[in-house]
N, CA, C and O atoms as a MOPAC input file, in Angstrom:
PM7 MOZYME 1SCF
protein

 N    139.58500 1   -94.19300 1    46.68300 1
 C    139.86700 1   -95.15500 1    45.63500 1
 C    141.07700 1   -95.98000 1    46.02100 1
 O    142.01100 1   -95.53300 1    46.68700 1
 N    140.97600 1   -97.48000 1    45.45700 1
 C    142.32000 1   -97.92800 1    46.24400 1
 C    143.02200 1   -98.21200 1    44.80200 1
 O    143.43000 1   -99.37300 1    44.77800 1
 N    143.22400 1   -97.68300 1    43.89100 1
 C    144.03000 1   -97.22800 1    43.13900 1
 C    144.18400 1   -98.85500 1    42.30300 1
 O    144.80400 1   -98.82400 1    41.24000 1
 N    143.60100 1  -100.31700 1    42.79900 1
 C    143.27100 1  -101.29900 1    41.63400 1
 C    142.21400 1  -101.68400 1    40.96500 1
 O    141.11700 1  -101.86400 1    41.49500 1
 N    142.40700 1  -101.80900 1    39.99200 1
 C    141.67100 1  -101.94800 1    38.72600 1
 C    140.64600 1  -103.61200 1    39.43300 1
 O    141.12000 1  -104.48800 1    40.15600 1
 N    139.29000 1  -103.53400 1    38.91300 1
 C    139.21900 1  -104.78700 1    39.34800 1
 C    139.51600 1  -106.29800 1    38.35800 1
 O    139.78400 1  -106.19900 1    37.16000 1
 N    139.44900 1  -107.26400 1    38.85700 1
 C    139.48200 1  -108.27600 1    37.72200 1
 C    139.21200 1  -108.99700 1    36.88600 1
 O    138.63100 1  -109.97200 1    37.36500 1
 N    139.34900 1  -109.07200 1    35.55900 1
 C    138.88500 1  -109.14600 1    34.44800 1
 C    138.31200 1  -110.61100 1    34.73600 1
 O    139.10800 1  -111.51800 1    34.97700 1
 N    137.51800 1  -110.74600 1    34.72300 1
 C    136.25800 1  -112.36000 1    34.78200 1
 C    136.50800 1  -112.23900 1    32.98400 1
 O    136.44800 1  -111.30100 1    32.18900 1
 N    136.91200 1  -114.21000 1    32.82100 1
 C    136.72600 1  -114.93200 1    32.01800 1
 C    136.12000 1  -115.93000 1    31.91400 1
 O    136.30800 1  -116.66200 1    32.88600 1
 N    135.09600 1  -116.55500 1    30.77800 1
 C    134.80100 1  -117.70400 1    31.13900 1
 C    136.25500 1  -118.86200 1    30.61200 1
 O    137.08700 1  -118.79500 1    29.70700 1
 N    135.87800 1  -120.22100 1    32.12000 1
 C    136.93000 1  -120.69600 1    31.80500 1
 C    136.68900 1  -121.72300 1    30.52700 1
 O    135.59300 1  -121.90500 1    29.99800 1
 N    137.77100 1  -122.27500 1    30.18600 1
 C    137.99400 1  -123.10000 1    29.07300 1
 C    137.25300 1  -124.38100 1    29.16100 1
 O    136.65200 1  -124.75500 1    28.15400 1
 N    137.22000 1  -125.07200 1    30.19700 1
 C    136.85900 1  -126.00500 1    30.38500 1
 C    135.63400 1  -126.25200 1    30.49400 1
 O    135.31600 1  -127.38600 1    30.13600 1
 N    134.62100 1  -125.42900 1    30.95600 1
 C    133.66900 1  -125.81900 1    31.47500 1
 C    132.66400 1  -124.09000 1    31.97400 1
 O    131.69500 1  -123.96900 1    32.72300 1
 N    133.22200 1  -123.31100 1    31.39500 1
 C    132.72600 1  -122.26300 1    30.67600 1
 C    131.96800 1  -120.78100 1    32.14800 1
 O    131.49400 1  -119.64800 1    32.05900 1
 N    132.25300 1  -121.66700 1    33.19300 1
 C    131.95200 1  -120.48200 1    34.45800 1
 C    132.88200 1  -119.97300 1    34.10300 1
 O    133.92400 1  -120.32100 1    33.54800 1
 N    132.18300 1  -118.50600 1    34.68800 1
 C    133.05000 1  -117.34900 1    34.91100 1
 C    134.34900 1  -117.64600 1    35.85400 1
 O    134.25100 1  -118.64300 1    36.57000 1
 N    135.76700 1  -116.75500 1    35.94400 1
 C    136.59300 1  -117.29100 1    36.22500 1
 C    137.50100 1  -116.27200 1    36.29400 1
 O    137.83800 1  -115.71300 1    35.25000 1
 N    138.24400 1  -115.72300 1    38.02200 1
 C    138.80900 1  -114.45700 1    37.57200 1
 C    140.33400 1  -114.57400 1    36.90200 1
 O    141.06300 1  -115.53600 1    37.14500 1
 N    140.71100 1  -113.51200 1    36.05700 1
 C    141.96500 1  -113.60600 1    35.72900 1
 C    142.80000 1  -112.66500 1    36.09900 1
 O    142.64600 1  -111.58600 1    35.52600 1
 N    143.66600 1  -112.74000 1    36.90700 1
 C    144.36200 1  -112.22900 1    38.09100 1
 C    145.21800 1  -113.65900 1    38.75500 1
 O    145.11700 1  -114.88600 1    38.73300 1
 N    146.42400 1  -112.20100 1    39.54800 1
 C    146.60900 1  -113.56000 1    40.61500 1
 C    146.51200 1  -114.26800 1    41.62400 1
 O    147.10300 1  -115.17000 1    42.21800 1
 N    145.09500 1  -113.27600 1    41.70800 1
 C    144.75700 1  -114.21100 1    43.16800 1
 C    144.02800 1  -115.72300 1    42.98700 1
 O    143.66100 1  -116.38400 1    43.95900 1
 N    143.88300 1  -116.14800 1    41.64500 1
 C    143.34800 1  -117.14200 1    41.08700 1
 C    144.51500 1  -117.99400 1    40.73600 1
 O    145.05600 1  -117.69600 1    39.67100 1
 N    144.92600 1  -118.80700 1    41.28000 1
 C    146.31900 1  -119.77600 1    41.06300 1
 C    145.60400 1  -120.85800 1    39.44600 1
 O    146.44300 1  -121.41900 1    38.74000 1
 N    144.33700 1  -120.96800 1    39.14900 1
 C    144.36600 1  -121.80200 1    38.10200 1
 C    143.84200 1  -120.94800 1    36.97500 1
 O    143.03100 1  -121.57900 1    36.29700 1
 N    144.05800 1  -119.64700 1    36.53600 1
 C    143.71600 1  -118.79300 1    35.75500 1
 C    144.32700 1  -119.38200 1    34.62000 1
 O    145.45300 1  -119.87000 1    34.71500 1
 N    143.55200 1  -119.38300 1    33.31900 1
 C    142.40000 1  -118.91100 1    33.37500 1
 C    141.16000 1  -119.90800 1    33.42500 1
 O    140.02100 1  -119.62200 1    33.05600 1
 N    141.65700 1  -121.35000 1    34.04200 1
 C    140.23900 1  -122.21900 1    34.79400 1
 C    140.05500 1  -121.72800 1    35.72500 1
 O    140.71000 1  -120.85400 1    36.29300 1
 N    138.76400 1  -122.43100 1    36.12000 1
 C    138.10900 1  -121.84000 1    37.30800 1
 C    138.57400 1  -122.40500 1    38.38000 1
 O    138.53500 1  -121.81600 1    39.46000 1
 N    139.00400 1  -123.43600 1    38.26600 1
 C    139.54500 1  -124.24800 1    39.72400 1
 C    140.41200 1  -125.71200 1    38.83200 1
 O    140.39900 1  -126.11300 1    37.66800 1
 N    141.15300 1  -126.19800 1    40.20600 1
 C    142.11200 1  -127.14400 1    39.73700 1
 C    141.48600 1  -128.67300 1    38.28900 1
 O    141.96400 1  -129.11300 1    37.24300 1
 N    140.21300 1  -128.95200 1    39.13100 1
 C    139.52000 1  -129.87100 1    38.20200 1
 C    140.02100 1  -129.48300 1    36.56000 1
 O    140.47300 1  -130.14500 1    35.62600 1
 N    139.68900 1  -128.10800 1    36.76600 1
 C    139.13500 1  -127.94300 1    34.92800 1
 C    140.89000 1  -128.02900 1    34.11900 1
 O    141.22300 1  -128.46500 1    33.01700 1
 N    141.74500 1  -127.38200 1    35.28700 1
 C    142.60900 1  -127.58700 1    34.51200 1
 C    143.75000 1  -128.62800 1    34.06400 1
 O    144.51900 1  -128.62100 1    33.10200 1
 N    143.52200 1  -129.72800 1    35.36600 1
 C    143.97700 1  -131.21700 1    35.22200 1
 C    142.61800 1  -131.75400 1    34.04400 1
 O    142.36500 1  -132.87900 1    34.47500 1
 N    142.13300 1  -131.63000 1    33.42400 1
 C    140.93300 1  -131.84600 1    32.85700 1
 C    141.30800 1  -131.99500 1    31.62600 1
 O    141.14700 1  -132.91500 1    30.82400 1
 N    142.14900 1  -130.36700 1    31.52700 1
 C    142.51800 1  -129.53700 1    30.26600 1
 C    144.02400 1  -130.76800 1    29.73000 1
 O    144.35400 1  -131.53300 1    28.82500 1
 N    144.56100 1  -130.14500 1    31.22900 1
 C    146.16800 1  -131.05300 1    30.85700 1
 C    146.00300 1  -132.37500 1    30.49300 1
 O    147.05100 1  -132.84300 1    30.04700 1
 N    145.25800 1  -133.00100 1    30.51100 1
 C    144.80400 1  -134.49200 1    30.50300 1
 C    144.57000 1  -134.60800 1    28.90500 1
 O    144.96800 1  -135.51100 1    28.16900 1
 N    143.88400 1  -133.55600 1    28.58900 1
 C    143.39200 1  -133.97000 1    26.98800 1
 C    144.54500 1  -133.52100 1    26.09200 1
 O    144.58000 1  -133.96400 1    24.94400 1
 N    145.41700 1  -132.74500 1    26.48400 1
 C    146.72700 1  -132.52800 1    25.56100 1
 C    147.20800 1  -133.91600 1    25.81300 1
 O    147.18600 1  -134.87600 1    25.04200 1
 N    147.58900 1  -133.85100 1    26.87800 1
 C    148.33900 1  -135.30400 1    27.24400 1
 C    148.36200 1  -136.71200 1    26.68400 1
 O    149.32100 1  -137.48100 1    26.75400 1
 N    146.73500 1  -137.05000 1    25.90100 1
 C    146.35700 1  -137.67500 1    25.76600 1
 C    146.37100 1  -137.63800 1    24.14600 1
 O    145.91000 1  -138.59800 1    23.52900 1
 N    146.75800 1  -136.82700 1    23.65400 1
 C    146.62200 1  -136.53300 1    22.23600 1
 C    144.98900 1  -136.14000 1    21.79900 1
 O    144.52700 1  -136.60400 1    20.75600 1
 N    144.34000 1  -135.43500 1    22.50200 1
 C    142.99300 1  -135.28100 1    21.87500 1
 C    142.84500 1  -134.28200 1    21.26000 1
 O    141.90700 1  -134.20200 1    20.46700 1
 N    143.66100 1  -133.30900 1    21.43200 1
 C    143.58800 1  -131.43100 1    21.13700 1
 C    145.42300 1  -131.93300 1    20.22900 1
 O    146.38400 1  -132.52900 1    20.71600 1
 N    145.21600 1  -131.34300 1    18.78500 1
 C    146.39300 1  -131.35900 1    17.93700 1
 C    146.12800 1  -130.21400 1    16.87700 1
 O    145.23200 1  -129.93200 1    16.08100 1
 N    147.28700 1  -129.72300 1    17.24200 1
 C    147.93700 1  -128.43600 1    16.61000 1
 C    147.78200 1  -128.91800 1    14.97900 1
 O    148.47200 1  -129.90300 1    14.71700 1
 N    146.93400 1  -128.34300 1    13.77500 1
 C    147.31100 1  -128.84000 1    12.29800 1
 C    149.18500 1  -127.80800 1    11.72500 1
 O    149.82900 1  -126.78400 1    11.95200 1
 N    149.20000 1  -129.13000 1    10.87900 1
 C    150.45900 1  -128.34500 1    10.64900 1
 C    150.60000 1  -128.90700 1     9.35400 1
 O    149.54800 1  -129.52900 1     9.20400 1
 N    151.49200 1  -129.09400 1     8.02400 1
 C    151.35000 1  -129.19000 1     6.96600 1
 C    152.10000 1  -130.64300 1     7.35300 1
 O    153.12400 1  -130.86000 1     8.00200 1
 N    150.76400 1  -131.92000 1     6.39900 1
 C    151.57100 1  -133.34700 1     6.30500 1
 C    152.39900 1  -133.63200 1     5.91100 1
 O    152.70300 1  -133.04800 1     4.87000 1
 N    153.09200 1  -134.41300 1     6.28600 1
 C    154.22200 1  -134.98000 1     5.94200 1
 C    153.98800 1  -136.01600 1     4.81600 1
 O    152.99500 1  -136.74300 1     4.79300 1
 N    154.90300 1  -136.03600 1     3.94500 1
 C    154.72600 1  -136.95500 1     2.86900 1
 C    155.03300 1  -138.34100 1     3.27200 1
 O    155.86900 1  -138.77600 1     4.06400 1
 N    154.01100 1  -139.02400 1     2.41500 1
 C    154.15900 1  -140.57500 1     3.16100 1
 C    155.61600 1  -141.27300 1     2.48800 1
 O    156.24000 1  -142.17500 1     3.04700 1
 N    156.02200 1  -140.61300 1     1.10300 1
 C    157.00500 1  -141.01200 1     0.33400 1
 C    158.28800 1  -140.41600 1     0.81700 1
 O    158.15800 1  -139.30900 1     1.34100 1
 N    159.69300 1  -140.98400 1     0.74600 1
 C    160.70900 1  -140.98800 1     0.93600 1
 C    161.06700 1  -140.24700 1    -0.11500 1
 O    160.32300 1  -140.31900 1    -1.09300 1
 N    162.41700 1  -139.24900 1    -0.20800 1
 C    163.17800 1  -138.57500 1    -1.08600 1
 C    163.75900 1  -139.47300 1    -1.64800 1
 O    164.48200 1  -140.29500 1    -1.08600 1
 N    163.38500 1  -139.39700 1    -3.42700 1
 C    164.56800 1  -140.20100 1    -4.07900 1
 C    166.07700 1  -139.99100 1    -3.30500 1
 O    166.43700 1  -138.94600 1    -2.76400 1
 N    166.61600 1  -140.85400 1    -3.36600 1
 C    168.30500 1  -141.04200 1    -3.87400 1
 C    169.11800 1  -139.87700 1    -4.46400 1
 O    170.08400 1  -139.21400 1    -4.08800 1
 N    168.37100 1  -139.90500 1    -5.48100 1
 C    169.42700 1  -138.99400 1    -6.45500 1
 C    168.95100 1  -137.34200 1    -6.25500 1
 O    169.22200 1  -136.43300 1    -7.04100 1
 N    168.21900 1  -137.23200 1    -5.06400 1
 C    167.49200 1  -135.87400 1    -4.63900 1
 C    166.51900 1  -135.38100 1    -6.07900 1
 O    166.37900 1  -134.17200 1    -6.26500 1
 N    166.25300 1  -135.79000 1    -6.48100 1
 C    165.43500 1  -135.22600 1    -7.24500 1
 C    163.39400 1  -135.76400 1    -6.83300 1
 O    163.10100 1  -136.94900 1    -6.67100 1
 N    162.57800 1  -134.89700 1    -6.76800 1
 C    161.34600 1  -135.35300 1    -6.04800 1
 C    160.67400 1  -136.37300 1    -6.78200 1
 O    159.63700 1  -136.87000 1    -6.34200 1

């Protein structure tokens, strides 16, 4: 036995092949560089957004009262 575990295959994010996750895989957990300049591209771009609670379109009175 050589005493390592083998490696956990994921499918990747991008484009959904299998994909090992380990480090002998430098673009884990894509499958290769494409998917993950692919990935970085659509954050980048504003396409993928985190929800978070809106912001009110109205300004705080003055006198702090809402």
């Amino acid at each position: 036995m050589s005493g390592k575990a083998p490696a956990k295959v994921v499918a990747c994010p991008a484009c959904g092949k299998p994909a090992a996750y380990d480090a002998a895989n430098a673009w884990r957990p894509f499958c290769c560089e494409r998917c993950r300049v692919t990935d970085l591209g659509g954050w980048a771009s504003e396409n993928y957004r985190i929800p978070g609670v809106p912001e009110s379109p109205d300004p705080p009175a003055e006198n702090g009262e809402p």
